[in-house]
Amino acid sequence: MADKPKIKLAVYWGAACGGCCVSVLDVHESLFTVVEHADLVFWPIALDVKYKDVEEMPDGNIDITLFNGAVRTSENEHMAKLLRKKSKILIAYGSCAHMGGIPGLANFSNKEEIFKRVYETSESIDNPNKVFPATETEVKEGKLTLPKFYNDVMTLNQVVDVDYYLPGCPPQTERLVEVFMAVVTGATLPPKGSVIGVFDRVQCDDCKRKKSDKKGITKFYRAWEVVDDGETCLNEQGILCMGPATRGGCGVRCVEGNAPCRGCYGPMEGIPDPGAKMMSAIASMLEGKEQDEIDKAIESVVDPAGTFYRFSLPGSILRRKQK
Amino acid sequence: MQSTVNNNENWTPRIVAFFCNWCTYTASDLAGVSRLRYAPSTRVIRVMCSGRIDPEFIMESFAKGADGVLIGGCHPGDCHYSEGNYKCLRRFTLMQKYAEQMGIEKDRLRLEWISASEGKKLQEVVNDMTDHIRKLGPSKIKEVVETIVK
Amino acid sequence: MSKQKEDIRIGFYICHCGHNIGSVVDVPGVAEYVSKLPNVVVSKDYKYMCSDPGQEMIQKDIKEHKLNRIVVASCSPLLHESTFRGATAKAGLNQFFMQMVNIRENTSWVHEDKEQATIKAKDLARAAVHRVAFHKALEKKVVPVNPDVLIVGGGIAGISASLTLANAGKKVYLIERDATIGGYMAKFDKTFPTLDCAACILTPKMSSVLKHPNITLWTWSEVSNVDGFVGNYKVTVTKKPRYIKEELCVGCLACIDACIYKQGKFYDEFNFGLAKRKPVYIPFPQATPQVVVVDDKTCLHFKTGKCQQSCAKACDRNAFDFDQKPENVEINVGSIILTTGFEPHNPVKSPNYGYGKYPNVFTSLEVERLVNASGPTEGHVLLRDGVTKPKSIGIIHCVGSRDEKTNKWCSRVCCMYSLKLAHLLKEHTDADVYNFYIDMRTPGKGYEEFYDKLLNEGVQFIRGRVSEVTDWATTDSEKGKLVIRAEDTLIGIVRRIPVDMVVLSVGLEPAKDAQEVRKMFSISCSSEGFFLERHPKLAPVSTFTDGVFIAGACQGPKDIPDSVAQAGAAAAEVLALIDAGHVELEPNTASIVEEKCCGCQVCINMCPYTAISFNVEKGKSFINEALCKGCGTCVAACGSNAIFQNLFDDEEILSEIDGLLVE
């Protein structure tokens, strides 16, 4: 192996929280294995490499880029396009790049609403002159520029061609190492467009909680409203768990920690919309035939769009709230 | 795109209509046999039961340019498959709440129970829904979805 | 989601249906448009696609152009899907590679705007072209047909159908809710237009039913549950307690004589209350079976528990059993004929005719009993006081028929039975008889001739709808009489005719529990509430539920000959099913991909047929294809995308949506 050239690895973040980058660090001592096989050529959180340096690389110079974060600004888009050009394999890493993620929830608002809230009405803001970020601002010293803040949050594949998707908020580190090793060892890679680092089954398959056909839910509870018995299917206890429509791969971590699955791993293959199947499955667990009984049960699903599309609004069929 | 109310009077919205085979599809056949005239707005997709209708079908319809989505099933208690229409009602009610959050006007999404004998009701529902959607104007969902995907 | 596979070769055929489609939709324009769509190899229009040359054109093209998908735009798939599937199969292509587009019932028949109708037809055609690319080759499921038949309702239609089938060697279960078979026909005196005695032609049929080795007759019984599907129905029949061991009773009627009530005291259903009966009774002398029944609502034993049970003591065969409880019997049959009949219009709902207010206003059915030799008055036509013979009688047609306030439909039999009653009343009383009619409707063999005969019998005919029946006399000659006010539209004046007796020719309505029966057998009703036939002309005794047929007045008002004819038709349909020995079921069933199933069991409750079960060992759910009826509710419920449905799979429906909307 020693005489094999090292592969070139890049990690970049768009609209992200930083958790994905930390998950890469979570490889712990495996990092030595990674470094043994790969050169990290670009990773803003850890290395001082400038955009200019990337721009100067020949096309296809990077073997793998892990792009985490959604596309929210012109900078994100520029970097996505740049890294696409410079990379052999571009991986949408984590829920935000995959489906829009938590930043994608901003698609319930538009740019004006967000600016108004953040720079004007927010309780901690004092902005009497109503100064808002602008792409260009003239100051004494010259012109200041900021990237353009888009009206919509986009997934990575809505901006560039993506080779693979590695979902999760953040992705399970073991899955990352598996994928990395597959590339390093020259294993046959899955067809382009595949979701990797996942199982071909939903969460429930690995969930140890007791499940039955007795769903008959009349009301959903928020986690603090009931005491979980620790062993029965959370949905059967009326705690909305996204397990039945969320792809496995994380190891049912949330449910193992007695918290309901929130759906960060996205839907099963072949499902065009991440929340629709879950909505359908959840409604299928309800009891009640009269409209008012059904209304009452649905009322207890406080925020369906935010619940079923917590990690995936930009990647959903409808993409965003209508204007 | 037409947007003013005046223009909309001559505009025919496109409504994707999911009708169950046993009641509402038969009712639409009956409306035909009875030569009941109604607005040429609906495009019917036949399913065996309203319980088959997946929320994903509704979203896909809107995203691809439908101005409205109409679901027709058997009356409560009349389902050919015993209770499929209740299952449809549960999904629809949740879907409706979601659609509202997504800013889709209420009049664009409708569920009606229309039995095999109610050709007349089918005519009335289609005309009424068409009128309501005309007032709203063409749906912009497709446009919005397409601007996001670059 | 258009399937751009090179191996998809679609043939598109659009039908003018004479002028039915062609006069509204630009048929050649649609054909031209579709010819440019991806994967379309052939696109043609033709005058009548369903005709032999139309079908042959498809078959020829399949071979010549190596087509592997067919789209036919014509009428409703509920009408001709099987035709075009057949044509597709004949050319050696799997029949499920054919998709129909409904541009007649759905388009040309309901729209006038030609441009919009054509746009719609193009949209629908494009959707089908998209969809059909995803169709898979499927085989129809073949299931055997249980040769036993259930017939519900023992009126003349049920009796006729039972005998036809039993004579053909098929085993028949005939279920009747009353204590006897015979239905309304058993209550009639004579039948029109031949005036032969109803009992003389009906009672031999009734006893044939009872004696027939192939017929199991259960009276005083009702169907309480129906499961299964064509060829394989499982039916629960509830035998109501008769408090008589049926097999022991020989119909000696000694118990009735011995009843503690010396006289009949209770409403006699058979005679519409014109006579009284005892708590233990037999509906009428020729009741079949000849078995008494104890009415637990009026019997002293059930009311007080203190009766000395003289009836039971009088029975030398110990046939009484006061402890009988409802008994459920499960039977397996392959087909079902519903002959559940009608309900006569209740004239109280037409208050202007004074029924219930003036004692001498009768319904036509009451008069049937009055003129009947074995009726409560032994054939003497008497007023409600039981002694006075009427000297003048007015018969009012269309009570509860052709009336915006009650029922809009023509009940078809009233004109003829009114003429019959006019004849019989004239014969029995020699009274002056007046018929008040709107139109005289006598289409039928020998019917118009019968009307002619009546015109020469001195019966008066007044053309006009009666506005009211009143006892308010304006002249001395009207005093003590019932005055019928009606506009005589032939001479254009309002007339007042005083009579002793008024006969209301009540119309036919759906049976009171038609809706419940309909639900139990999963069939539909038309808007007025009669059972809906599959096609008014081409499938008049079939329903939308395979294996369930309808005959007689449950499908709509009809007279005895038509009921018997329909019973024969239904029996023939059943025989066809039985003789074929098997039925082919739509393969639109759902199945679970085992590897994808996560065992969440959300789907299990979706299934009304318990077709889905959970395998604990494997931790997966499974669908029993034999029980699945293909509604697809579980498919929509599965979050794992593990369930798919033949003919209505996600990709088929989604591609149809995309095809509809994306030009």
Short mmCIF file of C-alpha atoms in Angstrom, two decimals, chain A residues 200-206 211-216 236 243-246 268-272 276-278 280-286 317, chain C residues 1 594-606 612-614 618-620 633-643 650-651 654:
data_model
loop_
_atom_site.label_atom_id
_atom_site.label_comp_id
_atom_site.label_asym_id
_atom_site.label_seq_id
_atom_site.Cartn_x
_atom_site.Cartn_y
_atom_site.Cartn_z
CA ASP A 200 -31.59 -0.70 2.67
CA ARG A 201 -34.26 -0.68 5.37
CA VAL A 202 -35.90 1.81 7.67
CA GLN A 203 -35.09 2.51 11.30
CA CYS A 204 -37.75 0.21 12.76
CA ASP A 205 -35.92 -2.79 11.38
CA ASP A 206 -33.06 -2.20 13.83
CA LYS A 211 -44.09 -3.24 18.03
CA SER A 212 -47.57 -4.54 17.42
CA ASP A 213 -50.39 -3.99 14.97
CA LYS A 214 -52.33 -2.14 17.66
CA LYS A 215 -51.63 1.42 16.65
CA GLY A 216 -55.01 3.13 17.10
CA GLU A 236 -47.68 3.31 19.75
CA GLY A 243 -38.60 5.68 12.33
CA PRO A 244 -41.13 3.99 10.03
CA ALA A 245 -40.18 6.21 7.09
CA THR A 246 -36.55 7.00 7.84
CA MET A 268 -35.98 5.04 1.60
CA GLU A 269 -34.72 4.73 -1.92
CA GLY A 270 -37.21 5.50 -4.63
CA ILE A 271 -39.33 7.83 -2.52
CA PRO A 272 -39.46 11.25 -4.16
CA ALA A 276 -44.96 12.40 2.47
CA LYS A 277 -44.54 8.74 3.31
CA MET A 278 -44.18 9.51 6.98
CA SER A 280 -49.13 8.88 5.25
CA ALA A 281 -47.82 6.30 7.71
CA ILE A 282 -48.61 8.48 10.72
CA ALA A 283 -52.13 9.20 9.52
CA SER A 284 -52.52 5.47 8.96
CA MET A 285 -51.90 4.86 12.64
CA LEU A 286 -54.78 7.09 13.68
CA ILE A 317 -41.30 17.98 -3.68
CA MET C 1 -40.59 10.73 -14.80
CA GLU C 594 -39.51 -8.90 2.33
CA GLU C 595 -36.05 -7.33 2.52
CA LYS C 596 -37.50 -3.85 2.73
CA CYS C 597 -40.18 -4.56 5.33
CA CYS C 598 -39.18 -3.24 8.74
CA GLY C 599 -41.92 -4.98 10.67
CA CYS C 600 -43.53 -1.77 11.94
CA GLN C 601 -46.96 -3.32 11.28
CA VAL C 602 -48.63 -0.07 10.28
CA CYS C 603 -50.05 -1.83 7.24
CA ILE C 604 -51.77 -4.61 9.16
CA ASN C 605 -54.62 -2.45 10.39
CA MET C 606 -55.07 -0.93 6.96
CA ILE C 612 -51.68 -8.97 6.00
CA SER C 613 -50.14 -10.90 8.84
CA PHE C 614 -46.97 -10.50 10.85
CA LYS C 618 -38.86 -13.12 10.58
CA GLY C 619 -40.07 -9.84 12.01
CA LYS C 620 -41.76 -9.06 8.70
CA THR C 633 -54.53 1.33 1.19
CA CYS C 634 -51.55 -0.49 2.70
CA VAL C 635 -49.30 0.71 -0.12
CA ALA C 636 -49.97 4.31 0.82
CA ALA C 637 -49.35 3.51 4.49
CA CYS C 638 -45.93 1.94 4.09
CA GLY C 639 -43.14 4.27 5.08
CA SER C 640 -40.50 1.76 3.99
CA ASN C 641 -41.62 1.73 0.37
CA ALA C 642 -41.80 -2.02 0.86
CA ILE C 643 -45.31 -2.57 -0.54
CA ASP C 650 -46.25 4.47 -7.26
CA GLU C 651 -44.21 4.81 -10.43
CA LEU C 654 -46.55 9.30 -10.49
#
